[in-house]
Amino acid sequence: MAIEGKGFFEVQLPNGQTGLTRDGEFQINSQGQLVTKESFPVLGVSGPIQLGRDHSGPISIASTGMVNQGTEKRGKLKMIDVTNPQMLTKISGAYFVAQDPKAGLTESKSSLRSGYLETSNASTLTQMANMMTASRGFEANQKVIQIQDDRMNRTISELGNPT
Protein backbone atom coordinates (compact mmCIF):
# COMPACT_ATOMS: atom_id res chain seq x y z
CA MET A 1 0.00 0.00 0.00
CA ALA A 2 1.18 3.51 -0.77
CA ILE A 3 -0.30 6.62 0.81
CA GLU A 4 -1.17 9.50 -1.48
CA GLY A 5 -0.64 12.49 0.79
CA LYS A 6 1.04 13.15 4.10
CA GLY A 7 -0.56 10.35 6.13
CA PHE A 8 0.96 7.56 8.19
CA PHE A 9 -0.28 4.06 9.00
CA GLU A 10 -0.70 3.25 12.69
CA VAL A 11 0.92 0.05 13.97
CA GLN A 12 1.19 -1.57 17.37
CA LEU A 13 4.79 -1.81 18.55
CA PRO A 14 6.03 -4.76 20.68
CA ASN A 15 5.99 -2.58 23.82
CA GLY A 16 2.28 -1.82 23.27
CA GLN A 17 2.94 1.72 22.11
CA THR A 18 1.38 3.04 18.89
CA GLY A 19 3.87 3.67 16.12
CA LEU A 20 3.58 5.43 12.78
CA THR A 21 4.97 4.33 9.43
CA ARG A 22 4.60 5.06 5.74
CA ASP A 23 5.89 1.59 4.84
CA GLY A 24 2.84 -0.19 3.43
CA GLU A 25 4.47 -3.56 2.74
CA PHE A 26 1.94 -5.63 4.71
CA GLN A 27 1.65 -9.37 5.23
CA ILE A 28 -0.69 -11.79 7.01
CA ASN A 29 0.70 -13.63 10.05
CA SER A 30 -0.23 -17.12 11.25
CA GLN A 31 -3.01 -15.70 13.48
CA GLY A 32 -4.62 -14.03 10.45
CA GLN A 33 -3.63 -10.48 11.41
CA LEU A 34 -2.49 -7.86 8.92
CA VAL A 35 1.10 -7.07 9.97
CA THR A 36 4.14 -5.14 8.77
CA LYS A 37 7.21 -6.96 7.49
CA GLU A 38 8.60 -6.66 11.07
CA SER A 39 5.42 -8.43 12.32
CA PHE A 40 3.91 -5.34 13.99
CA PRO A 41 0.08 -5.51 13.85
CA VAL A 42 -1.44 -2.89 11.54
CA LEU A 43 -4.12 -0.95 13.38
CA GLY A 44 -7.56 -0.27 12.07
CA VAL A 45 -10.11 2.21 13.35
CA SER A 46 -11.29 -0.36 15.92
CA GLY A 47 -8.02 -2.18 16.68
CA PRO A 48 -5.73 -4.56 14.79
CA ILE A 49 -7.02 -5.74 11.40
CA GLN A 50 -8.05 -9.38 11.82
CA LEU A 51 -8.55 -11.46 8.69
CA GLY A 52 -10.19 -14.88 8.42
CA ARG A 53 -7.77 -17.76 8.70
CA ASP A 54 -9.80 -19.88 6.31
CA HIS A 55 -8.71 -17.76 3.33
CA SER A 56 -12.39 -17.41 2.37
CA GLY A 57 -11.64 -14.94 -0.39
CA PRO A 58 -9.16 -12.54 -1.89
CA ILE A 59 -8.04 -9.63 0.25
CA SER A 60 -8.51 -6.15 -1.14
CA ILE A 61 -7.93 -2.71 0.30
CA ALA A 62 -9.87 0.22 -1.14
CA SER A 63 -8.46 3.72 -1.59
CA THR A 64 -10.40 4.72 1.54
CA GLY A 65 -8.55 2.10 3.61
CA MET A 66 -11.45 -0.36 3.87
CA VAL A 67 -10.08 -3.92 4.11
CA ASN A 68 -12.25 -6.65 2.55
CA GLN A 69 -11.76 -10.39 2.44
CA GLY A 70 -13.98 -11.70 -0.31
CA THR A 71 -17.31 -9.95 0.27
CA GLU A 72 -16.76 -9.52 4.02
CA LYS A 73 -15.52 -6.23 5.49
CA ARG A 74 -12.67 -6.79 7.95
CA GLY A 75 -11.97 -3.24 9.08
CA LYS A 76 -10.65 0.11 7.97
CA LEU A 77 -6.96 1.05 8.15
CA LYS A 78 -6.27 3.84 10.60
CA MET A 79 -4.31 6.61 8.91
CA ILE A 80 -2.99 9.66 10.71
CA ASP A 81 -1.77 13.06 9.50
CA VAL A 82 0.99 14.75 11.47
CA THR A 83 0.88 18.55 11.56
CA ASN A 84 4.51 18.85 12.77
CA PRO A 85 6.44 15.80 11.50
CA GLN A 86 9.68 17.21 12.94
CA MET A 87 8.22 16.48 16.39
CA LEU A 88 8.13 12.73 15.70
CA THR A 89 10.75 10.50 17.30
CA LYS A 90 12.34 7.92 14.99
CA ILE A 91 12.60 4.59 16.75
CA SER A 92 13.93 2.32 13.99
CA GLY A 93 13.86 1.93 10.26
CA ALA A 94 10.67 3.53 8.99
CA TYR A 95 8.92 3.73 12.38
CA PHE A 96 8.15 6.82 14.41
CA VAL A 97 6.33 7.63 17.64
CA ALA A 98 4.60 10.87 18.54
CA GLN A 99 5.73 11.40 22.14
CA ASP A 100 5.35 15.17 21.92
CA PRO A 101 1.72 16.37 21.87
CA LYS A 102 2.85 19.26 19.66
CA ALA A 103 3.17 16.78 16.76
CA GLY A 104 -0.51 17.40 16.04
CA LEU A 105 -2.02 14.02 15.17
CA THR A 106 -5.30 14.14 13.23
CA GLU A 107 -7.30 11.65 11.22
CA SER A 108 -5.94 11.52 7.69
CA LYS A 109 -7.99 12.16 4.58
CA SER A 110 -5.23 10.68 2.38
CA SER A 111 -6.11 7.98 -0.09
CA LEU A 112 -4.35 4.67 -0.64
CA ARG A 113 -3.01 2.98 -3.73
CA SER A 114 -3.12 -0.77 -3.56
CA GLY A 115 -0.27 -2.65 -5.21
CA TYR A 116 2.20 0.23 -4.85
CA LEU A 117 5.09 0.86 -2.49
CA GLU A 118 6.53 4.21 -1.56
CA THR A 119 10.08 4.60 -2.77
CA SER A 120 12.76 7.20 -2.64
CA ASN A 121 12.36 10.31 -4.75
CA ALA A 122 16.02 10.14 -5.80
CA SER A 123 17.21 8.36 -8.92
CA THR A 124 20.20 6.14 -8.18
CA LEU A 125 21.55 6.53 -11.72
CA THR A 126 21.29 10.34 -11.67
CA GLN A 127 22.86 10.61 -8.23
CA MET A 128 25.80 8.36 -9.25
CA ALA A 129 26.37 10.50 -12.36
CA ASN A 130 26.26 13.67 -10.23
CA MET A 131 28.71 12.14 -7.75
CA MET A 132 31.14 11.19 -10.54
CA THR A 133 30.92 14.72 -11.99
CA ALA A 134 31.63 16.24 -8.58
CA SER A 135 34.54 13.83 -8.04
CA ARG A 136 36.10 14.77 -11.40
CA GLY A 137 35.66 18.46 -10.62
CA PHE A 138 37.36 17.94 -7.26
CA GLU A 139 40.27 16.09 -8.90
CA ALA A 140 40.69 18.87 -11.51
CA ASN A 141 40.71 21.57 -8.84
CA GLN A 142 43.16 19.54 -6.76
CA LYS A 143 45.50 19.29 -9.77
CA VAL A 144 45.30 23.08 -10.37
CA ILE A 145 46.15 23.75 -6.73
CA GLN A 146 49.06 21.28 -6.89
CA ILE A 147 50.45 22.98 -10.03
CA GLN A 148 50.13 26.39 -8.38
CA ASP A 149 51.89 25.08 -5.26
CA ASP A 150 54.76 23.71 -7.38
CA ARG A 151 55.12 27.09 -9.14
CA MET A 152 55.22 28.92 -5.81
CA ASN A 153 57.89 26.52 -4.51
CA ARG A 154 59.99 27.02 -7.65
CA THR A 155 59.58 30.82 -7.48
CA ILE A 156 60.58 30.94 -3.82
CA SER A 157 63.62 28.72 -4.36
CA GLU A 158 64.79 30.80 -7.38
CA LEU A 159 64.28 34.16 -5.60
CA GLY A 160 65.85 32.89 -2.42
CA ASN A 161 68.96 31.60 -4.20
CA PRO A 162 70.47 34.46 -6.29
CA THR A 163 73.30 33.31 -8.54
PDB file of C-alpha atoms in Angstrom:
ATOM      1  CA  MET A   1       0.000   0.000   0.000  1.00  0.00           C
ATOM      2  CA  ALA A   2       1.185   3.510  -0.769  1.00  0.00           C
ATOM      3  CA  ILE A   3      -0.296   6.621   0.814  1.00  0.00           C
ATOM      4  CA  GLU A   4      -1.168   9.503  -1.482  1.00  0.00           C
ATOM      5  CA  GLY A   5      -0.637  12.489   0.791  1.00  0.00           C
ATOM      6  CA  LYS A   6       1.037  13.150   4.102  1.00  0.00           C
ATOM      7  CA  GLY A   7      -0.559  10.352   6.129  1.00  0.00           C
ATOM      8  CA  PHE A   8       0.964   7.555   8.191  1.00  0.00           C
ATOM      9  CA  PHE A   9      -0.279   4.056   9.002  1.00  0.00           C
ATOM     10  CA  GLU A  10      -0.697   3.245  12.689  1.00  0.00           C
ATOM     11  CA  VAL A  11       0.919   0.053  13.966  1.00  0.00           C
ATOM     12  CA  GLN A  12       1.192  -1.572  17.370  1.00  0.00           C
ATOM     13  CA  LEU A  13       4.791  -1.814  18.548  1.00  0.00           C
ATOM     14  CA  PRO A  14       6.027  -4.758  20.676  1.00  0.00           C
ATOM     15  CA  ASN A  15       5.989  -2.581  23.823  1.00  0.00           C
ATOM     16  CA  GLY A  16       2.278  -1.819  23.271  1.00  0.00           C
ATOM     17  CA  GLN A  17       2.944   1.724  22.110  1.00  0.00           C
ATOM     18  CA  THR A  18       1.377   3.037  18.891  1.00  0.00           C
ATOM     19  CA  GLY A  19       3.865   3.667  16.119  1.00  0.00           C
ATOM     20  CA  LEU A  20       3.579   5.432  12.780  1.00  0.00           C
ATOM     21  CA  THR A  21       4.970   4.333   9.434  1.00  0.00           C
ATOM     22  CA  ARG A  22       4.595   5.058   5.742  1.00  0.00           C
ATOM     23  CA  ASP A  23       5.888   1.589   4.841  1.00  0.00           C
ATOM     24  CA  GLY A  24       2.843  -0.193   3.429  1.00  0.00           C
ATOM     25  CA  GLU A  25       4.471  -3.557   2.742  1.00  0.00           C
ATOM     26  CA  PHE A  26       1.944  -5.631   4.706  1.00  0.00           C
ATOM     27  CA  GLN A  27       1.653  -9.373   5.232  1.00  0.00           C
ATOM     28  CA  ILE A  28      -0.687 -11.790   7.009  1.00  0.00           C
ATOM     29  CA  ASN A  29       0.695 -13.626  10.050  1.00  0.00           C
ATOM     30  CA  SER A  30      -0.230 -17.125  11.254  1.00  0.00           C
ATOM     31  CA  GLN A  31      -3.009 -15.696  13.475  1.00  0.00           C
ATOM     32  CA  GLY A  32      -4.624 -14.031  10.452  1.00  0.00           C
ATOM     33  CA  GLN A  33      -3.630 -10.477  11.408  1.00  0.00           C
ATOM     34  CA  LEU A  34      -2.486  -7.864   8.917  1.00  0.00           C
ATOM     35  CA  VAL A  35       1.100  -7.070   9.969  1.00  0.00           C
ATOM     36  CA  THR A  36       4.143  -5.135   8.774  1.00  0.00           C
ATOM     37  CA  LYS A  37       7.213  -6.958   7.494  1.00  0.00           C
ATOM     38  CA  GLU A  38       8.603  -6.662  11.066  1.00  0.00           C
ATOM     39  CA  SER A  39       5.417  -8.427  12.323  1.00  0.00           C
ATOM     40  CA  PHE A  40       3.909  -5.336  13.987  1.00  0.00           C
ATOM     41  CA  PRO A  41       0.079  -5.507  13.847  1.00  0.00           C
ATOM     42  CA  VAL A  42      -1.436  -2.893  11.542  1.00  0.00           C
ATOM     43  CA  LEU A  43      -4.117  -0.946  13.383  1.00  0.00           C
ATOM     44  CA  GLY A  44      -7.558  -0.271  12.068  1.00  0.00           C
ATOM     45  CA  VAL A  45     -10.109   2.213  13.346  1.00  0.00           C
ATOM     46  CA  SER A  46     -11.286  -0.356  15.923  1.00  0.00           C
ATOM     47  CA  GLY A  47      -8.018  -2.176  16.682  1.00  0.00           C
ATOM     48  CA  PRO A  48      -5.735  -4.564  14.787  1.00  0.00           C
ATOM     49  CA  ILE A  49      -7.023  -5.738  11.397  1.00  0.00           C
ATOM     50  CA  GLN A  50      -8.047  -9.382  11.821  1.00  0.00           C
ATOM     51  CA  LEU A  51      -8.548 -11.463   8.690  1.00  0.00           C
ATOM     52  CA  GLY A  52     -10.186 -14.876   8.418  1.00  0.00           C
ATOM     53  CA  ARG A  53      -7.766 -17.760   8.705  1.00  0.00           C
ATOM     54  CA  ASP A  54      -9.803 -19.883   6.305  1.00  0.00           C
ATOM     55  CA  HIS A  55      -8.709 -17.759   3.330  1.00  0.00           C
ATOM     56  CA  SER A  56     -12.385 -17.408   2.371  1.00  0.00           C
ATOM     57  CA  GLY A  57     -11.642 -14.939  -0.388  1.00  0.00           C
ATOM     58  CA  PRO A  58      -9.158 -12.543  -1.894  1.00  0.00           C
ATOM     59  CA  ILE A  59      -8.043  -9.629   0.250  1.00  0.00           C
ATOM     60  CA  SER A  60      -8.510  -6.154  -1.141  1.00  0.00           C
ATOM     61  CA  ILE A  61      -7.931  -2.715   0.296  1.00  0.00           C
ATOM     62  CA  ALA A  62      -9.874   0.225  -1.137  1.00  0.00           C
ATOM     63  CA  SER A  63      -8.461   3.718  -1.590  1.00  0.00           C
ATOM     64  CA  THR A  64     -10.402   4.721   1.543  1.00  0.00           C
ATOM     65  CA  GLY A  65      -8.546   2.102   3.607  1.00  0.00           C
ATOM     66  CA  MET A  66     -11.449  -0.364   3.866  1.00  0.00           C
ATOM     67  CA  VAL A  67     -10.079  -3.919   4.106  1.00  0.00           C
ATOM     68  CA  ASN A  68     -12.247  -6.651   2.550  1.00  0.00           C
ATOM     69  CA  GLN A  69     -11.760 -10.388   2.435  1.00  0.00           C
ATOM     70  CA  GLY A  70     -13.980 -11.696  -0.307  1.00  0.00           C
ATOM     71  CA  THR A  71     -17.311  -9.955   0.275  1.00  0.00           C
ATOM     72  CA  GLU A  72     -16.762  -9.523   4.016  1.00  0.00           C
ATOM     73  CA  LYS A  73     -15.519  -6.232   5.492  1.00  0.00           C
ATOM     74  CA  ARG A  74     -12.666  -6.786   7.946  1.00  0.00           C
ATOM     75  CA  GLY A  75     -11.966  -3.236   9.084  1.00  0.00           C
ATOM     76  CA  LYS A  76     -10.649   0.112   7.969  1.00  0.00           C
ATOM     77  CA  LEU A  77      -6.959   1.050   8.152  1.00  0.00           C
ATOM     78  CA  LYS A  78      -6.266   3.844  10.597  1.00  0.00           C
ATOM     79  CA  MET A  79      -4.309   6.605   8.914  1.00  0.00           C
ATOM     80  CA  ILE A  80      -2.986   9.663  10.709  1.00  0.00           C
ATOM     81  CA  ASP A  81      -1.768  13.055   9.495  1.00  0.00           C
ATOM     82  CA  VAL A  82       0.989  14.745  11.468  1.00  0.00           C
ATOM     83  CA  THR A  83       0.883  18.549  11.557  1.00  0.00           C
ATOM     84  CA  ASN A  84       4.509  18.851  12.767  1.00  0.00           C
ATOM     85  CA  PRO A  85       6.441  15.798  11.496  1.00  0.00           C
ATOM     86  CA  GLN A  86       9.681  17.214  12.936  1.00  0.00           C
ATOM     87  CA  MET A  87       8.217  16.479  16.389  1.00  0.00           C
ATOM     88  CA  LEU A  88       8.131  12.727  15.701  1.00  0.00           C
ATOM     89  CA  THR A  89      10.752  10.502  17.304  1.00  0.00           C
ATOM     90  CA  LYS A  90      12.338   7.919  14.992  1.00  0.00           C
ATOM     91  CA  ILE A  91      12.603   4.588  16.755  1.00  0.00           C
ATOM     92  CA  SER A  92      13.931   2.324  13.995  1.00  0.00           C
ATOM     93  CA  GLY A  93      13.864   1.926  10.257  1.00  0.00           C
ATOM     94  CA  ALA A  94      10.671   3.529   8.986  1.00  0.00           C
ATOM     95  CA  TYR A  95       8.923   3.731  12.384  1.00  0.00           C
ATOM     96  CA  PHE A  96       8.153   6.819  14.413  1.00  0.00           C
ATOM     97  CA  VAL A  97       6.331   7.629  17.643  1.00  0.00           C
ATOM     98  CA  ALA A  98       4.601  10.871  18.539  1.00  0.00           C
ATOM     99  CA  GLN A  99       5.730  11.405  22.140  1.00  0.00           C
ATOM    100  CA  ASP A 100       5.347  15.171  21.918  1.00  0.00           C
ATOM    101  CA  PRO A 101       1.720  16.375  21.875  1.00  0.00           C
ATOM    102  CA  LYS A 102       2.848  19.263  19.660  1.00  0.00           C
ATOM    103  CA  ALA A 103       3.166  16.777  16.758  1.00  0.00           C
ATOM    104  CA  GLY A 104      -0.514  17.398  16.042  1.00  0.00           C
ATOM    105  CA  LEU A 105      -2.022  14.022  15.166  1.00  0.00           C
ATOM    106  CA  THR A 106      -5.298  14.141  13.229  1.00  0.00           C
ATOM    107  CA  GLU A 107      -7.300  11.646  11.222  1.00  0.00           C
ATOM    108  CA  SER A 108      -5.944  11.517   7.687  1.00  0.00           C
ATOM    109  CA  LYS A 109      -7.992  12.159   4.578  1.00  0.00           C
ATOM    110  CA  SER A 110      -5.235  10.683   2.383  1.00  0.00           C
ATOM    111  CA  SER A 111      -6.114   7.980  -0.088  1.00  0.00           C
ATOM    112  CA  LEU A 112      -4.350   4.673  -0.636  1.00  0.00           C
ATOM    113  CA  ARG A 113      -3.009   2.981  -3.731  1.00  0.00           C
ATOM    114  CA  SER A 114      -3.123  -0.773  -3.562  1.00  0.00           C
ATOM    115  CA  GLY A 115      -0.271  -2.648  -5.206  1.00  0.00           C
ATOM    116  CA  TYR A 116       2.196   0.226  -4.848  1.00  0.00           C
ATOM    117  CA  LEU A 117       5.086   0.856  -2.493  1.00  0.00           C
ATOM    118  CA  GLU A 118       6.531   4.207  -1.559  1.00  0.00           C
ATOM    119  CA  THR A 119      10.078   4.601  -2.771  1.00  0.00           C
ATOM    120  CA  SER A 120      12.765   7.202  -2.642  1.00  0.00           C
ATOM    121  CA  ASN A 121      12.361  10.306  -4.755  1.00  0.00           C
ATOM    122  CA  ALA A 122      16.023  10.145  -5.798  1.00  0.00           C
ATOM    123  CA  SER A 123      17.207   8.358  -8.917  1.00  0.00           C
ATOM    124  CA  THR A 124      20.203   6.138  -8.185  1.00  0.00           C
ATOM    125  CA  LEU A 125      21.553   6.534 -11.721  1.00  0.00           C
ATOM    126  CA  THR A 126      21.285  10.339 -11.667  1.00  0.00           C
ATOM    127  CA  GLN A 127      22.860  10.612  -8.233  1.00  0.00           C
ATOM    128  CA  MET A 128      25.796   8.358  -9.249  1.00  0.00           C
ATOM    129  CA  ALA A 129      26.374  10.496 -12.364  1.00  0.00           C
ATOM    130  CA  ASN A 130      26.262  13.675 -10.233  1.00  0.00           C
ATOM    131  CA  MET A 131      28.708  12.143  -7.747  1.00  0.00           C
ATOM    132  CA  MET A 132      31.142  11.195 -10.535  1.00  0.00           C
ATOM    133  CA  THR A 133      30.921  14.721 -11.993  1.00  0.00           C
ATOM    134  CA  ALA A 134      31.628  16.238  -8.581  1.00  0.00           C
ATOM    135  CA  SER A 135      34.540  13.833  -8.041  1.00  0.00           C
ATOM    136  CA  ARG A 136      36.098  14.766 -11.399  1.00  0.00           C
ATOM    137  CA  GLY A 137      35.665  18.462 -10.624  1.00  0.00           C
ATOM    138  CA  PHE A 138      37.363  17.944  -7.260  1.00  0.00           C
ATOM    139  CA  GLU A 139      40.274  16.093  -8.896  1.00  0.00           C
ATOM    140  CA  ALA A 140      40.693  18.865 -11.512  1.00  0.00           C
ATOM    141  CA  ASN A 141      40.710  21.568  -8.835  1.00  0.00           C
ATOM    142  CA  GLN A 142      43.156  19.539  -6.762  1.00  0.00           C
ATOM    143  CA  LYS A 143      45.500  19.294  -9.772  1.00  0.00           C
ATOM    144  CA  VAL A 144      45.303  23.085 -10.372  1.00  0.00           C
ATOM    145  CA  ILE A 145      46.155  23.749  -6.728  1.00  0.00           C
ATOM    146  CA  GLN A 146      49.055  21.282  -6.890  1.00  0.00           C
ATOM    147  CA  ILE A 147      50.452  22.976 -10.034  1.00  0.00           C
ATOM    148  CA  GLN A 148      50.134  26.395  -8.381  1.00  0.00           C
ATOM    149  CA  ASP A 149      51.887  25.081  -5.255  1.00  0.00           C
ATOM    150  CA  ASP A 150      54.755  23.705  -7.383  1.00  0.00           C
ATOM    151  CA  ARG A 151      55.120  27.093  -9.144  1.00  0.00           C
ATOM    152  CA  MET A 152      55.223  28.925  -5.807  1.00  0.00           C
ATOM    153  CA  ASN A 153      57.894  26.518  -4.509  1.00  0.00           C
ATOM    154  CA  ARG A 154      59.988  27.021  -7.654  1.00  0.00           C
ATOM    155  CA  THR A 155      59.575  30.822  -7.475  1.00  0.00           C
ATOM    156  CA  ILE A 156      60.584  30.944  -3.815  1.00  0.00           C
ATOM    157  CA  SER A 157      63.621  28.721  -4.358  1.00  0.00           C
ATOM    158  CA  GLU A 158      64.792  30.800  -7.382  1.00  0.00           C
ATOM    159  CA  LEU A 159      64.283  34.161  -5.602  1.00  0.00           C
ATOM    160  CA  GLY A 160      65.850  32.889  -2.419  1.00  0.00           C
ATOM    161  CA  ASN A 161      68.962  31.597  -4.195  1.00  0.00           C
ATOM    162  CA  PRO A 162      70.475  34.459  -6.288  1.00  0.00           C
ATOM    163  CA  THR A 163      73.296  33.312  -8.538  1.00  0.00           C
TER     164      THR A 163
END
